[in-house]
Amino acid sequence: DSGVTQTPKHLITATGQRVTLRCSPRSGDLSVYWYQQSLDQGLQFLIQYYNGEERAKGNILERFSAQQFPDLHSELNLSSLELGDSALYFCASSVWGTGGTGELFFGEGSRLTVL
Amino acid sequence: SQKIEQNSEALNIQEGKTATLTCNYTNYSPAYLQWYRQDPGRGPVFLLLIRENEKEKRKERLKVTFDTTLKQSLFHITASQPADSATYLCALLGTDKLIFGTGTRLQVFP
């Protein structure tokens, strides 16, 4: 158990819909990262927050947004969903911000299926 | 362009042998490189970190080397066991984010 909690574990929805994925980091970790993993793409970095502020951004679509709340949990919002958004979405946390050498602790992921 | 390349073909080895996985990168100058293990449908789990000034790092049956001249890291599992079967990911720090390779699937058969 990494200590990172993600909900929901599975989600099935239709194209055009909007979903919210939730992540609670390990106790004491200030950084939260979101990654997308699909079969043909590997782990793709989406976005990082550190202590409530956006710290780094990857190839995150404009239809996607995220935030980190004062209690350090984070939410990833995916809107106007398309079939290609079907993937595993992982949240990870670490003690350090960008540039730190700490390992990332990953949650078990949220599997999104868009029909 | 920046790339991290791991052998996309699965590596099949017999129990007891040493598995060697490769991670090559281009157009990065990472201060460190990490290796993770990922089981199907699960989140990656951190295994080892090696810094740019370290040639080699060991942890139990695991060994990682880092050659910044060749821009390559090798990940070794000695005395491999069927329980070592998984996908292994290398990751390095890009400009401002940790970038992962696509991983190599290792299958250890009895």
GROMACS .gro file of C-alpha atoms in nm:
model
  225
    1ASP     CA    1   0.000   0.000   0.000
    2SER     CA    2   0.162   0.324  -0.121
    3GLY     CA    3  -0.055   0.545   0.096
    4VAL     CA    4  -0.195   0.727  -0.209
    5THR     CA    5  -0.569   0.685  -0.249
    6GLN     CA    6  -0.752   0.728  -0.576
    7THR     CA    7  -1.125   0.718  -0.639
    8PRO     CA    8  -1.312   0.587  -0.822
    9LYS     CA    9  -1.125   0.273  -0.920
   10HIS     CA   10  -1.339   0.219  -1.228
   11LEU     CA   11  -1.556   0.456  -1.423
   12ILE     CA   12  -1.762   0.397  -1.735
   13THR     CA   13  -1.919   0.692  -1.907
   14ALA     CA   14  -2.032   0.815  -2.247
   15THR     CA   15  -1.869   1.048  -2.495
   16GLY     CA   16  -1.931   1.413  -2.424
   17GLN     CA   17  -1.964   1.361  -2.050
   18ARG     CA   18  -1.753   1.504  -1.769
   19VAL     CA   19  -1.589   1.313  -1.484
   20THR     CA   20  -1.384   1.399  -1.179
   21LEU     CA   21  -1.105   1.179  -1.047
   22ARG     CA   22  -0.992   1.224  -0.692
   23CYS     CA   23  -0.656   1.169  -0.526
   24SER     CA   24  -0.542   1.183  -0.165
   25PRO     CA   25  -0.164   1.193  -0.136
   26ARG     CA   26   0.046   1.023   0.128
   27SER     CA   27   0.044   1.196   0.460
   28GLY     CA   28   0.307   1.469   0.456
   29ASP     CA   29   0.357   1.475   0.079
   30LEU     CA   30   0.315   1.820  -0.073
   31SER     CA   31   0.340   1.729  -0.441
   32VAL     CA   32   0.073   1.559  -0.644
   33TYR     CA   33   0.125   1.440  -0.999
   34TRP     CA   34  -0.124   1.312  -1.256
   35TYR     CA   35  -0.027   1.065  -1.527
   36GLN     CA   36  -0.229   0.904  -1.803
   37GLN     CA   37  -0.148   0.552  -1.917
   38SER     CA   38  -0.294   0.401  -2.229
   39LEU     CA   39  -0.185   0.083  -2.403
   40ASP     CA   40   0.005   0.250  -2.683
   41GLN     CA   41   0.138   0.557  -2.501
   42GLY     CA   42   0.291   0.447  -2.175
   43LEU     CA   43   0.283   0.678  -1.877
   44GLN     CA   44   0.223   1.035  -1.995
   45PHE     CA   45   0.276   1.320  -1.752
   46LEU     CA   46  -0.023   1.552  -1.730
   47ILE     CA   47   0.031   1.798  -1.448
   48GLN     CA   48   0.195   1.853  -1.109
   49TYR     CA   49   0.087   2.057  -0.809
   50TYR     CA   50   0.301   2.150  -0.515
   51ASN     CA   51   0.136   2.274  -0.199
   52GLY     CA   52  -0.166   2.400  -0.386
   53GLU     CA   53   0.007   2.563  -0.680
   54GLU     CA   54   0.060   2.433  -1.030
   55ARG     CA   55   0.427   2.349  -1.069
   56ALA     CA   56   0.468   2.169  -1.402
   57LYS     CA   57   0.251   2.090  -1.697
   58GLY     CA   58   0.276   1.819  -1.958
   59ASN     CA   59   0.069   1.760  -2.268
   60ILE     CA   60  -0.256   1.805  -2.083
   61LEU     CA   61  -0.554   1.870  -2.308
   62GLU     CA   62  -0.751   2.189  -2.265
   63ARG     CA   63  -1.055   1.972  -2.187
   64PHE     CA   64  -0.871   1.850  -1.877
   65SER     CA   65  -0.809   2.054  -1.566
   66ALA     CA   66  -0.684   1.986  -1.220
   67GLN     CA   67  -0.644   2.150  -0.884
   68GLN     CA   68  -0.495   2.082  -0.545
   69PHE     CA   69  -0.694   2.185  -0.241
   70PRO     CA   70  -0.573   2.327   0.091
   71ASP     CA   71  -0.591   1.980   0.249
   72LEU     CA   72  -0.358   1.869  -0.036
   73HIS     CA   73  -0.598   1.633  -0.204
   74SER     CA   74  -0.626   1.680  -0.579
   75GLU     CA   75  -0.892   1.642  -0.842
   76LEU     CA   76  -0.854   1.587  -1.214
   77ASN     CA   77  -1.151   1.699  -1.421
   78LEU     CA   78  -1.200   1.552  -1.766
   79SER     CA   79  -1.470   1.707  -1.983
   80SER     CA   80  -1.619   1.657  -2.330
   81LEU     CA   81  -1.489   1.305  -2.311
   82GLU     CA   82  -1.384   1.124  -2.624
   83LEU     CA   83  -1.324   0.756  -2.689
   84GLY     CA   84  -0.949   0.821  -2.690
   85ASP     CA   85  -0.961   0.942  -2.332
   86SER     CA   86  -1.016   0.585  -2.217
   87ALA     CA   87  -0.709   0.504  -2.008
   88LEU     CA   88  -0.572   0.445  -1.662
   89TYR     CA   89  -0.521   0.769  -1.476
   90PHE     CA   90  -0.262   0.758  -1.202
   91CYS     CA   91  -0.201   0.998  -0.924
   92ALA     CA   92   0.135   1.003  -0.751
   93SER     CA   93   0.272   1.201  -0.462
   94SER     CA   94   0.612   1.293  -0.328
   95VAL     CA   95   0.758   1.497  -0.048
   96TRP     CA   96   0.951   1.723  -0.279
   97GLY     CA   97   0.861   1.961  -0.554
   98THR     CA   98   1.010   1.962  -0.899
   99GLY     CA   99   1.379   1.892  -0.901
  100GLY     CA  100   1.373   1.697  -0.581
  101THR     CA  101   1.513   1.349  -0.594
  102GLY     CA  102   1.235   1.184  -0.407
  103GLU     CA  103   1.062   0.881  -0.542
  104LEU     CA  104   0.704   0.900  -0.654
  105PHE     CA  105   0.441   0.698  -0.471
  106PHE     CA  106   0.163   0.595  -0.705
  107GLY     CA  107  -0.197   0.517  -0.633
  108GLU     CA  108  -0.371   0.219  -0.785
  109GLY     CA  109  -0.521   0.428  -1.061
  110SER     CA  110  -0.866   0.512  -1.192
  111ARG     CA  111  -0.965   0.317  -1.501
  112LEU     CA  112  -1.179   0.533  -1.725
  113THR     CA  113  -1.377   0.376  -2.007
  114VAL     CA  114  -1.554   0.608  -2.249
  115LEU     CA  115  -1.822   0.441  -2.460
  116SER     CA  116   1.377   1.561  -2.984
  117GLN     CA  117   1.392   1.417  -2.635
  118LYS     CA  118   1.342   1.043  -2.608
  119ILE     CA  119   1.356   0.769  -2.349
  120GLU     CA  120   1.373   0.427  -2.505
  121GLN     CA  121   1.322   0.090  -2.350
  122ASN     CA  122   1.301  -0.234  -2.539
  123SER     CA  123   0.933  -0.275  -2.620
  124GLU     CA  124   0.975  -0.645  -2.681
  125ALA     CA  125   0.919  -0.867  -2.381
  126LEU     CA  126   1.221  -1.025  -2.221
  127ASN     CA  127   1.174  -1.393  -2.144
  128ILE     CA  128   1.431  -1.563  -1.922
  129GLN     CA  129   1.460  -1.876  -1.718
  130GLU     CA  130   1.438  -1.874  -1.341
  131GLY     CA  131   1.777  -1.832  -1.179
  132LYS     CA  132   1.930  -1.635  -1.466
  133THR     CA  133   2.018  -1.266  -1.466
  134ALA     CA  134   1.776  -1.034  -1.642
  135THR     CA  135   1.922  -0.719  -1.797
  136LEU     CA  136   1.696  -0.437  -1.910
  137THR     CA  137   1.811  -0.130  -2.098
  138CYS     CA  138   1.708   0.234  -2.084
  139ASN     CA  139   1.851   0.474  -2.341
  140TYR     CA  140   1.784   0.844  -2.357
  141THR     CA  141   1.860   1.129  -2.595
  142ASN     CA  142   1.869   1.505  -2.548
  143TYR     CA  143   1.838   1.485  -2.172
  144SER     CA  144   2.099   1.557  -1.907
  145PRO     CA  145   1.930   1.404  -1.606
  146ALA     CA  146   2.066   1.455  -1.258
  147TYR     CA  147   1.931   1.112  -1.171
  148LEU     CA  148   1.742   0.819  -1.310
  149GLN     CA  149   1.485   0.599  -1.139
  150TRP     CA  150   1.353   0.249  -1.199
  151TYR     CA  151   1.000   0.135  -1.119
  152ARG     CA  152   0.817  -0.193  -1.133
  153GLN     CA  153   0.458  -0.211  -1.256
  154ASP     CA  154   0.228  -0.511  -1.232
  155PRO     CA  155  -0.075  -0.534  -1.465
  156GLY     CA  156  -0.349  -0.292  -1.364
  157ARG     CA  157  -0.147  -0.158  -1.071
  158GLY     CA  158   0.044   0.160  -1.006
  159PRO     CA  159   0.422   0.170  -1.056
  160VAL     CA  160   0.634   0.100  -0.750
  161PHE     CA  161   0.971   0.268  -0.698
  162LEU     CA  162   1.273   0.038  -0.693
  163LEU     CA  163   1.597   0.231  -0.722
  164LEU     CA  164   1.740   0.575  -0.790
  165ILE     CA  165   2.087   0.639  -0.928
  166ARG     CA  166   2.245   0.981  -0.952
  167GLU     CA  167   2.458   1.110  -1.241
  168ASN     CA  168   2.776   1.087  -1.034
  169GLU     CA  169   2.712   0.724  -0.939
  170LYS     CA  170   2.820   0.445  -1.167
  171GLU     CA  171   2.636   0.166  -0.994
  172LYS     CA  172   2.373   0.109  -0.727
  173ARG     CA  173   2.264  -0.214  -0.565
  174LYS     CA  174   1.968  -0.326  -0.361
  175GLU     CA  175   1.938  -0.694  -0.274
  176ARG     CA  176   1.916  -0.875  -0.611
  177LEU     CA  177   1.884  -0.553  -0.809
  178LYS     CA  178   2.167  -0.359  -0.968
  179VAL     CA  179   2.149  -0.041  -1.173
  180THR     CA  180   2.425   0.123  -1.373
  181PHE     CA  181   2.423   0.471  -1.519
  182ASP     CA  182   2.653   0.578  -1.802
  183THR     CA  183   2.604   0.946  -1.879
  184THR     CA  184   2.847   0.925  -2.173
  185LEU     CA  185   2.651   0.648  -2.341
  186LYS     CA  186   2.326   0.799  -2.212
  187GLN     CA  187   2.220   0.461  -2.090
  188SER     CA  188   2.111   0.283  -1.776
  189LEU     CA  189   2.112  -0.092  -1.730
  190PHE     CA  190   1.889  -0.265  -1.477
  191HIS     CA  191   1.988  -0.613  -1.363
  192ILE     CA  192   1.794  -0.869  -1.162
  193THR     CA  193   2.015  -1.155  -1.049
  194ALA     CA  194   1.884  -1.501  -0.959
  195SER     CA  195   1.552  -1.406  -1.117
  196GLN     CA  196   1.230  -1.561  -0.992
  197PRO     CA  197   0.884  -1.598  -1.149
  198ALA     CA  198   0.767  -1.336  -0.897
  199ASP     CA  199   0.994  -1.085  -1.074
  200SER     CA  200   0.768  -1.103  -1.380
  201ALA     CA  201   0.637  -0.751  -1.438
  202THR     CA  202   0.694  -0.441  -1.649
  203TYR     CA  203   0.994  -0.231  -1.553
  204LEU     CA  204   0.996   0.141  -1.621
  205CYS     CA  205   1.286   0.381  -1.620
  206ALA     CA  206   1.222   0.746  -1.546
  207LEU     CA  207   1.434   1.056  -1.554
  208LEU     CA  208   1.391   1.418  -1.465
  209GLY     CA  209   1.322   1.629  -1.771
  210THR     CA  210   1.317   2.008  -1.755
  211ASP     CA  211   1.056   2.016  -1.484
  212LYS     CA  212   0.891   1.679  -1.472
  213LEU     CA  213   0.963   1.309  -1.430
  214ILE     CA  214   0.941   1.140  -1.769
  215PHE     CA  215   0.886   0.767  -1.800
  216GLY     CA  216   0.994   0.523  -2.065
  217THR     CA  217   0.734   0.289  -2.208
  218GLY     CA  218   0.871  -0.001  -2.007
  219THR     CA  219   0.997  -0.349  -2.077
  220ARG     CA  220   0.791  -0.652  -1.983
  221LEU     CA  221   0.994  -0.922  -1.810
  222GLN     CA  222   0.866  -1.279  -1.798
  223VAL     CA  223   1.057  -1.526  -1.581
  224PHE     CA  224   0.959  -1.885  -1.640
  225PRO     CA  225   1.036  -2.183  -1.414
   0.00000   0.00000   0.00000
